PDB file of C-alpha atoms in Angstrom:
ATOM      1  CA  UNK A   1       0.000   0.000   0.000  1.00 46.00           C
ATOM      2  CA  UNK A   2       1.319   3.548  -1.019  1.00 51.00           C
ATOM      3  CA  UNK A   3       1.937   5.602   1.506  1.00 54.00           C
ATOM      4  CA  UNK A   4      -0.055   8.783   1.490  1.00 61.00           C
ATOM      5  CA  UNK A   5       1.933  12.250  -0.200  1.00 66.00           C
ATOM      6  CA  UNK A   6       3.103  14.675   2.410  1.00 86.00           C
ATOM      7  CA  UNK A   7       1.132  17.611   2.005  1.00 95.00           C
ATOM      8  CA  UNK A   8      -1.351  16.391  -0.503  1.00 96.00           C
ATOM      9  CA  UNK A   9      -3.013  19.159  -3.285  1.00 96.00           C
ATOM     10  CA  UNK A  10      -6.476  20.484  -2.185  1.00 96.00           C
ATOM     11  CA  UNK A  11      -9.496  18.438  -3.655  1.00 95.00           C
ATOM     12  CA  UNK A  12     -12.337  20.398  -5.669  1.00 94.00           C
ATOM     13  CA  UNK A  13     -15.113  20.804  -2.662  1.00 96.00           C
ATOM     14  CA  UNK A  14     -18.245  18.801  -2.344  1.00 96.00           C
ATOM     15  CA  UNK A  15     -21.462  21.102  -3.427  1.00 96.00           C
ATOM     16  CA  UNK A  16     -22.037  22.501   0.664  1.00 97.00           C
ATOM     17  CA  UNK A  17     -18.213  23.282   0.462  1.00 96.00           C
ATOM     18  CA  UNK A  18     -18.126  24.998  -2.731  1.00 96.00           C
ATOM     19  CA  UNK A  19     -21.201  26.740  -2.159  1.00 96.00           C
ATOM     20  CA  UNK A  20     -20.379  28.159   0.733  1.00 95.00           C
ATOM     21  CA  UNK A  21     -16.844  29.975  -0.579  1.00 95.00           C
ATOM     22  CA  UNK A  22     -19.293  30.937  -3.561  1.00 94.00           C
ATOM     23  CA  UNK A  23     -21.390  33.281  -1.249  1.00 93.00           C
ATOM     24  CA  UNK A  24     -18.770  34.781   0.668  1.00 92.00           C
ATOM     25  CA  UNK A  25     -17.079  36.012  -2.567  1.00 91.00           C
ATOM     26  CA  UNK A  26     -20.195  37.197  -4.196  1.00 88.00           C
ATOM     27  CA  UNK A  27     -20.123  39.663  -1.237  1.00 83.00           C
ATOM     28  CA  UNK A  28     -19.040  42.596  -1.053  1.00 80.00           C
ATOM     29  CA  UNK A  29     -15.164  42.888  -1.919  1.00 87.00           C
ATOM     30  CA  UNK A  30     -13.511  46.092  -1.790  1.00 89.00           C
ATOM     31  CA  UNK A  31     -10.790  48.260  -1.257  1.00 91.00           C
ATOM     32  CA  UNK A  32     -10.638  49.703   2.114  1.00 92.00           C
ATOM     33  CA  UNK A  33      -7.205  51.190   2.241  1.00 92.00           C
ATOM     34  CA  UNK A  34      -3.456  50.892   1.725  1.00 90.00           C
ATOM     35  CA  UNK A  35      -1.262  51.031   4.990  1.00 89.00           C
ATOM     36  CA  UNK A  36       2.179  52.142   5.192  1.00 87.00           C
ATOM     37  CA  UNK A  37       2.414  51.733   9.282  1.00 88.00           C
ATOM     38  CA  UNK A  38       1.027  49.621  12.066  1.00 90.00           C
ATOM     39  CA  UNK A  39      -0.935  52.361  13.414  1.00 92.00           C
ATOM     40  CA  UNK A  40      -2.848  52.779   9.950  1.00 93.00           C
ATOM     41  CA  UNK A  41      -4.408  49.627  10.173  1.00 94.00           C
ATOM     42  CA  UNK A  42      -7.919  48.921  10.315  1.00 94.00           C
ATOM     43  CA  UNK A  43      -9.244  47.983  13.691  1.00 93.00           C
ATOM     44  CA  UNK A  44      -8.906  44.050  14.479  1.00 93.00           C
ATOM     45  CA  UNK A  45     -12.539  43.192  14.686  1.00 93.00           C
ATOM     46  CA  UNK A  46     -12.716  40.685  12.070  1.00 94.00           C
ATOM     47  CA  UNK A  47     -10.767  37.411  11.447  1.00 95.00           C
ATOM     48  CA  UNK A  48      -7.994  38.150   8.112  1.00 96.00           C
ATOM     49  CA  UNK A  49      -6.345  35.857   5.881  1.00 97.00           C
ATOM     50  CA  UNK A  50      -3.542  37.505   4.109  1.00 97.00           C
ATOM     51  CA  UNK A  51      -1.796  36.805   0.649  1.00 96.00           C
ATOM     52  CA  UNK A  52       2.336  36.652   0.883  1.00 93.00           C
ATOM     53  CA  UNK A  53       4.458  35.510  -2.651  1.00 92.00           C
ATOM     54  CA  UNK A  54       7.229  37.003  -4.421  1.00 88.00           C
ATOM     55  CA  UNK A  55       7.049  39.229  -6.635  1.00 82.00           C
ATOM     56  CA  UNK A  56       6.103  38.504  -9.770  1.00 86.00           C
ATOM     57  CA  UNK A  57       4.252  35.231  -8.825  1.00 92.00           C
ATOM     58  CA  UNK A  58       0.785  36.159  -9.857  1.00 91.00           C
ATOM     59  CA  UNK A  59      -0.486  37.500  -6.356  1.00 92.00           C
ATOM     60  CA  UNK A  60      -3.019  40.316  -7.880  1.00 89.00           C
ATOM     61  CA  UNK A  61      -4.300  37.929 -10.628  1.00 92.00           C
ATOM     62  CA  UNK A  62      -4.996  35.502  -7.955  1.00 95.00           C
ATOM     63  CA  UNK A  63      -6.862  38.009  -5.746  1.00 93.00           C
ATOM     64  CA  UNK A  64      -8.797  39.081  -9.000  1.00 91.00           C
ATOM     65  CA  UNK A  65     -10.031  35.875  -9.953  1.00 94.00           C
ATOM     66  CA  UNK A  66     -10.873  34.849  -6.397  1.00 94.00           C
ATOM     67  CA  UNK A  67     -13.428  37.749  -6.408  1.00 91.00           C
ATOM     68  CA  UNK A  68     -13.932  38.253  -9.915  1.00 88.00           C
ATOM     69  CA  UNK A  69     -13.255  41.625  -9.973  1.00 84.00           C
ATOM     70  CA  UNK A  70     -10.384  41.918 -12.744  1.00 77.00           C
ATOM     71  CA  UNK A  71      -9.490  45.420 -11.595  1.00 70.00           C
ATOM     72  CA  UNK A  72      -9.322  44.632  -7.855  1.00 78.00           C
ATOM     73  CA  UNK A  73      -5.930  44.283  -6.597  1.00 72.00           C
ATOM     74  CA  UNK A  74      -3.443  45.921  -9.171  1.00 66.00           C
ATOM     75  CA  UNK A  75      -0.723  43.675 -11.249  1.00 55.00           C
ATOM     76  CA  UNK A  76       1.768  45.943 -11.475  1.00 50.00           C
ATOM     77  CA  UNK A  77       4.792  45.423 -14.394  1.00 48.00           C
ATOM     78  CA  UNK A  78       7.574  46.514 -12.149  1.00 47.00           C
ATOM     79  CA  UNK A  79       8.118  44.158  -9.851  1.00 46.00           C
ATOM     80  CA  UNK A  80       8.165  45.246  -6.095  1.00 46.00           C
ATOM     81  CA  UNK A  81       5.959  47.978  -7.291  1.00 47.00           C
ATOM     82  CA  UNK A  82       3.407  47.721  -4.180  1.00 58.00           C
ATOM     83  CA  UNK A  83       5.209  48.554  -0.930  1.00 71.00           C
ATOM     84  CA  UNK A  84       1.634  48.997   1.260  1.00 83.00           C
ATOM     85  CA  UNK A  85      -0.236  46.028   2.979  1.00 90.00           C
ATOM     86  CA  UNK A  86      -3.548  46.297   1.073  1.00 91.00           C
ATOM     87  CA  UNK A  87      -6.906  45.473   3.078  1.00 94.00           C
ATOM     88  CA  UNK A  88     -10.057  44.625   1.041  1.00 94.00           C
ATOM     89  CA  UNK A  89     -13.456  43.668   2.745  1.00 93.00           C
ATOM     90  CA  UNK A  90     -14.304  39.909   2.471  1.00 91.00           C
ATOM     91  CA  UNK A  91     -18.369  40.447   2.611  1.00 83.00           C
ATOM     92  CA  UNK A  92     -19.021  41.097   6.327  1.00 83.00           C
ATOM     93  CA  UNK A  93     -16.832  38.185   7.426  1.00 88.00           C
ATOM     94  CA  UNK A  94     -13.281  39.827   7.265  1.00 93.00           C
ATOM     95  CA  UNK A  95     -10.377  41.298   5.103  1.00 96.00           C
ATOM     96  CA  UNK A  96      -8.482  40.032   2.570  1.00 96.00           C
ATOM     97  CA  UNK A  97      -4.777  41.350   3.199  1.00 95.00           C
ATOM     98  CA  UNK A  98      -2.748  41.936  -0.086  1.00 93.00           C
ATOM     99  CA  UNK A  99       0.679  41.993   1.679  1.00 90.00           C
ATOM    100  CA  UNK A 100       3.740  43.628  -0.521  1.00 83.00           C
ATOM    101  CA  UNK A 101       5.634  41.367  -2.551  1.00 82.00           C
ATOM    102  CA  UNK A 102       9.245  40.474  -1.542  1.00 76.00           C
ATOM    103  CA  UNK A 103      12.209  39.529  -3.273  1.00 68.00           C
ATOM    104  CA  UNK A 104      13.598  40.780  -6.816  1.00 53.00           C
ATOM    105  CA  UNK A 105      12.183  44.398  -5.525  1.00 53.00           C
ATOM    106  CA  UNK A 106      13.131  46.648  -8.452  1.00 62.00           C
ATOM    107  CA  UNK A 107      13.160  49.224  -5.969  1.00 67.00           C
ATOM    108  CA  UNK A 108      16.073  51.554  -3.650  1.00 73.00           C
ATOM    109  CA  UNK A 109      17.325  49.204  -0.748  1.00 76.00           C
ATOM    110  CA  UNK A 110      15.936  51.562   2.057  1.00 78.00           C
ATOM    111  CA  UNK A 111      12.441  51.496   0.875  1.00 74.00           C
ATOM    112  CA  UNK A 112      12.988  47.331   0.438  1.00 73.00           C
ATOM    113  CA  UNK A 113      14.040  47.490   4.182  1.00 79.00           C
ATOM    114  CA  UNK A 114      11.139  49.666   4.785  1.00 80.00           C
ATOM    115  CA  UNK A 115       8.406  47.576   3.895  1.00 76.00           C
ATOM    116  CA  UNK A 116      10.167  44.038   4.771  1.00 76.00           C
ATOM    117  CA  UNK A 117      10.239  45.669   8.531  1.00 83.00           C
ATOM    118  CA  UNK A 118       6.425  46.505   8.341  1.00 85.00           C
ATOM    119  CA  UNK A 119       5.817  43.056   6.857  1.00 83.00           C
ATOM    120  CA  UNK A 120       7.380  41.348  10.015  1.00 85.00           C
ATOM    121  CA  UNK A 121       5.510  43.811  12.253  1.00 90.00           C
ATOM    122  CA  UNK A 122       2.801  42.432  10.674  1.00 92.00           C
ATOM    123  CA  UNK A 123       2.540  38.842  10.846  1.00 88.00           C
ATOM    124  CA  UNK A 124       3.681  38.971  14.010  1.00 87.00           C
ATOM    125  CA  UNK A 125       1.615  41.437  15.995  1.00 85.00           C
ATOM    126  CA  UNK A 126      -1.571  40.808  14.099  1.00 92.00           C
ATOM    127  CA  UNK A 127      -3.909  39.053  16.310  1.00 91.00           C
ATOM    128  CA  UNK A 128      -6.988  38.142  14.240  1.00 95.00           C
ATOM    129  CA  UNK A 129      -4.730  37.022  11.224  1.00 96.00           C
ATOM    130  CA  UNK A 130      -5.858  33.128  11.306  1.00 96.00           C
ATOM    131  CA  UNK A 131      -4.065  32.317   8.386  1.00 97.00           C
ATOM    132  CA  UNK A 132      -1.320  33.052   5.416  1.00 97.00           C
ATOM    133  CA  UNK A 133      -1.221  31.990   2.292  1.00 98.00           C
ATOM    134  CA  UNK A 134       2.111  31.999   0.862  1.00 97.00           C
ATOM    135  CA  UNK A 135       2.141  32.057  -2.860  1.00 97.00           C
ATOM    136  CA  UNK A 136       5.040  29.845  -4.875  1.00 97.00           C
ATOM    137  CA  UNK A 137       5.053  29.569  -8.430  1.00 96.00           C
ATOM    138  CA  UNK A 138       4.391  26.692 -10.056  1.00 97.00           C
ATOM    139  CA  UNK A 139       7.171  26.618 -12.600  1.00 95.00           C
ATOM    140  CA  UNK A 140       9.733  26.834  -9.850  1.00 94.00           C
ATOM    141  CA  UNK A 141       8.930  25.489  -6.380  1.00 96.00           C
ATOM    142  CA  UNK A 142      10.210  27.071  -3.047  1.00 96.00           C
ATOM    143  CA  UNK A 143      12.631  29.083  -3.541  1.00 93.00           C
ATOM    144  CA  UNK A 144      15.333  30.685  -0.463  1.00 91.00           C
ATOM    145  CA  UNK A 145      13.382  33.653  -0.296  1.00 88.00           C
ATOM    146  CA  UNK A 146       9.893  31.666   0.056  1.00 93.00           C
ATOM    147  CA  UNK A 147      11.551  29.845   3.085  1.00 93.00           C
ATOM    148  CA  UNK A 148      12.684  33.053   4.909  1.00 89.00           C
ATOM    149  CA  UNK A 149       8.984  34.015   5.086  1.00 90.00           C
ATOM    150  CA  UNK A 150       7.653  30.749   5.780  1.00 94.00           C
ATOM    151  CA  UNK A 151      10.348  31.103   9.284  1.00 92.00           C
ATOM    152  CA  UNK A 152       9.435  33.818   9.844  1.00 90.00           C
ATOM    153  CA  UNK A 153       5.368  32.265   9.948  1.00 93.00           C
ATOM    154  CA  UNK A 154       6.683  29.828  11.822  1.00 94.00           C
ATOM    155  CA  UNK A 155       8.337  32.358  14.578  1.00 91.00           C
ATOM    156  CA  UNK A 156       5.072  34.234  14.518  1.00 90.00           C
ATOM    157  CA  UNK A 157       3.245  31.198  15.275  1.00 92.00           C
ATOM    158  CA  UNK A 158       1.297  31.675  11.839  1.00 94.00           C
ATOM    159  CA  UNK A 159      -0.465  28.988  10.250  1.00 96.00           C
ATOM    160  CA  UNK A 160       0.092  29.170   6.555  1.00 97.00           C
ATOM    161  CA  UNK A 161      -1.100  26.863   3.661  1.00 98.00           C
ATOM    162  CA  UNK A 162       0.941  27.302  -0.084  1.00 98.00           C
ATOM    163  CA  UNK A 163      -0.735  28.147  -2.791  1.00 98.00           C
ATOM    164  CA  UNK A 164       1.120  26.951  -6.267  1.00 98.00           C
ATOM    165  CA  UNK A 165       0.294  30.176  -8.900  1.00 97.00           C
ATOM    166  CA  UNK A 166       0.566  29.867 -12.892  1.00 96.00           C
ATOM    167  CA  UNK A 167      -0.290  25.840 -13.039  1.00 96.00           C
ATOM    168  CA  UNK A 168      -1.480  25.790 -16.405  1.00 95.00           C
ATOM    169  CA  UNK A 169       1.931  27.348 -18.104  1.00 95.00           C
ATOM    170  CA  UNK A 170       4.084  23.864 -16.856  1.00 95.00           C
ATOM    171  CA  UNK A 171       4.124  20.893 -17.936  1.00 95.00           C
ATOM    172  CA  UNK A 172       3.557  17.718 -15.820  1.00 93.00           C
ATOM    173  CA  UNK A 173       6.903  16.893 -15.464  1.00 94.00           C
ATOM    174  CA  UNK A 174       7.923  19.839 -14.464  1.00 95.00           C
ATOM    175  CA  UNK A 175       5.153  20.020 -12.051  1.00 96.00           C
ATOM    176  CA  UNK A 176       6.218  17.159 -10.680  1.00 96.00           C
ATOM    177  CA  UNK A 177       9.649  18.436 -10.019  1.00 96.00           C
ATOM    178  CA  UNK A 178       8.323  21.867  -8.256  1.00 97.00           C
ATOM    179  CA  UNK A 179       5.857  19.848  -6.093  1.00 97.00           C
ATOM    180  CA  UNK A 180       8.506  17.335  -5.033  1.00 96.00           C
ATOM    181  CA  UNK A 181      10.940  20.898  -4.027  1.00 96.00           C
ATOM    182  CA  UNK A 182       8.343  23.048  -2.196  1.00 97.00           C
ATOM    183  CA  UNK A 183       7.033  19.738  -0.136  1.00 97.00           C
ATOM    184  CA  UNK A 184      10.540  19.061   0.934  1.00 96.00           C
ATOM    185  CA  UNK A 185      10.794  22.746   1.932  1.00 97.00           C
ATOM    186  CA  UNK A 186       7.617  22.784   3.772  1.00 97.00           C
ATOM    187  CA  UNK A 187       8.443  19.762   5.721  1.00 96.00           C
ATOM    188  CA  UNK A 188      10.871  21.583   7.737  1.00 96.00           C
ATOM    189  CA  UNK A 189       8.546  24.667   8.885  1.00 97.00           C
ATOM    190  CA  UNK A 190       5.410  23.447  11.441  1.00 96.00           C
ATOM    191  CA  UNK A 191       3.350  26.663  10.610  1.00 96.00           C
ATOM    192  CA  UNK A 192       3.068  24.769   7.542  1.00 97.00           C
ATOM    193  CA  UNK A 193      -0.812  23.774   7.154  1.00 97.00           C
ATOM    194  CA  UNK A 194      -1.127  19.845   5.965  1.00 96.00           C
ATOM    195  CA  UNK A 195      -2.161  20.975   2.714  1.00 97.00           C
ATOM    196  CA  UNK A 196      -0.958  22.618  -0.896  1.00 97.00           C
ATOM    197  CA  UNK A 197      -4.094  24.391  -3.130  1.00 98.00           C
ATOM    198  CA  UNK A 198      -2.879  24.019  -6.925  1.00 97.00           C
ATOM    199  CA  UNK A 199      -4.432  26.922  -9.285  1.00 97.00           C
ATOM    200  CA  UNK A 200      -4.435  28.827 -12.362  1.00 96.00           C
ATOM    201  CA  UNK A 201      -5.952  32.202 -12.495  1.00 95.00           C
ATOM    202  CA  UNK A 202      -6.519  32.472 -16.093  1.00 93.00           C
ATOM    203  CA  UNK A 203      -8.081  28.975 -16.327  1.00 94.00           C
ATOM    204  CA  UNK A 204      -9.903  28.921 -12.762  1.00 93.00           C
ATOM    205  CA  UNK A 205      -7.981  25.653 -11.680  1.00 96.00           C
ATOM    206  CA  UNK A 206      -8.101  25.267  -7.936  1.00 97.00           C
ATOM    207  CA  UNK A 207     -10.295  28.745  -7.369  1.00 97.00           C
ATOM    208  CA  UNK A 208     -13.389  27.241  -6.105  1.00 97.00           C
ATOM    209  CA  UNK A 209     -10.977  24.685  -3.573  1.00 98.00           C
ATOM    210  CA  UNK A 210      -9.699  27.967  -2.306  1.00 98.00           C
ATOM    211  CA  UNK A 211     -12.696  30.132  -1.950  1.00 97.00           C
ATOM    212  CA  UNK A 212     -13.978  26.944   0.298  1.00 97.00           C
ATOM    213  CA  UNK A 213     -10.814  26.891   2.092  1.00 97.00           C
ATOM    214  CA  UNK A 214     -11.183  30.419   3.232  1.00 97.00           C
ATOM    215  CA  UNK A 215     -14.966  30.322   3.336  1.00 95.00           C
ATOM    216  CA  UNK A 216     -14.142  27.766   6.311  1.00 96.00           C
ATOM    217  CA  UNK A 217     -11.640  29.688   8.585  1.00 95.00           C
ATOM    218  CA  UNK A 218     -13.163  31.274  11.504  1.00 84.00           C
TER     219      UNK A 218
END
């Protein structure tokens, strides 16, 4: 008998499952503000799930097509572009926290150190954050810079699940490879939530799984 895979890829929800991540999407969703300190952030009355990748990995396009609002969080072609932690509404259940992108910041070294400091802040004096989902592309796996967030989750005592971006644009092989690399790097960080979600913006691969997943954190 096969032993099972180490974090195994998110199923497609049952009907209930799915349903329920449909309604909490077709809420409202919208911008509430870009913060550039701690003491700009909205008040911490609602549970928040946040969104953490590199830049460059597809972070906005995921956002976009998880509320289908194409113009909703803003792809930007310079990478490192977006140096504020980004808070959309997530109906009346909670935010949705865009944080900055890291690594390959096309942008001067003090304002990198600027918004890497406010990112620790953060995640780890954010007390309704329930969960992160760190984004890794697909065509890659976990890279160095990947892990030094996923420690720093870990030293914030921060559950957070990985999210594989741009699934459709590599082949199964190759696949293969990146999922074997970011399992072995997850397998060292107990933040780590049991789980990987596998998805495609532009084809809608693994956007319903994700929608339940959130739709079921309290």
């Amino acid at each position: 008998m096969t032993a099972p895979l180490p974090f195994p890829i998110a199923e497609e929800p049952d009907h209930e499952a799915s349903e329920k991540g449909r309604i909490l999407f077709a809420g409202s969703t919208q911008f509430v503000k870009g913060v550039v300190a701690m003491n700009g952030l909205p008040p911490a009355d609602r549970m928040e799930v946040c969104f953490a990748g590199r830049s460059n990995v597809g972070k906005s396009s995921l956002i976009n097509a998880l509320t289908g609002q194409n113009g909703l969080a803003r792809a930007s072609n310079t990478p490192g572009r977006t140096q504020e932690i980004n808070y959309f509404t997530l109906g009346e259940k909670g935010y949705l926290v865009d944080l900055p992108g890291y690594g390959y910041a096309n942008a001067p070294l003090p304002v990198v150190e600027k918004w890497q400091r406010l990112l620790k802040q953060y995640l780890s004096g954010r007390q309704t954050l329930r969960r992160a989902f760190v984004l890794i592309d697909a065509r890659h796996g976990a890279k160095k810079v990947d892990e030094e967030i996923m420690t720093l989750l870990d030293k914030s005592a921060v559950t957070f699940q990985a999210v594989l971006t741009k699934a459709d644009k590599v082949r199964k092989s190759d696949l293969d490879k990146s999922l074997d690399i970011t399992r072995k790097v997850l397998s060292k960080h107990p933040a780590a939530f049991p789980e990987l979600v596998l998805t495609s913006s532009e084809k809608g691969d693994g956007i319903a799984a994700l929608r339940s997943i959130i739709a079921a954190i309290d």
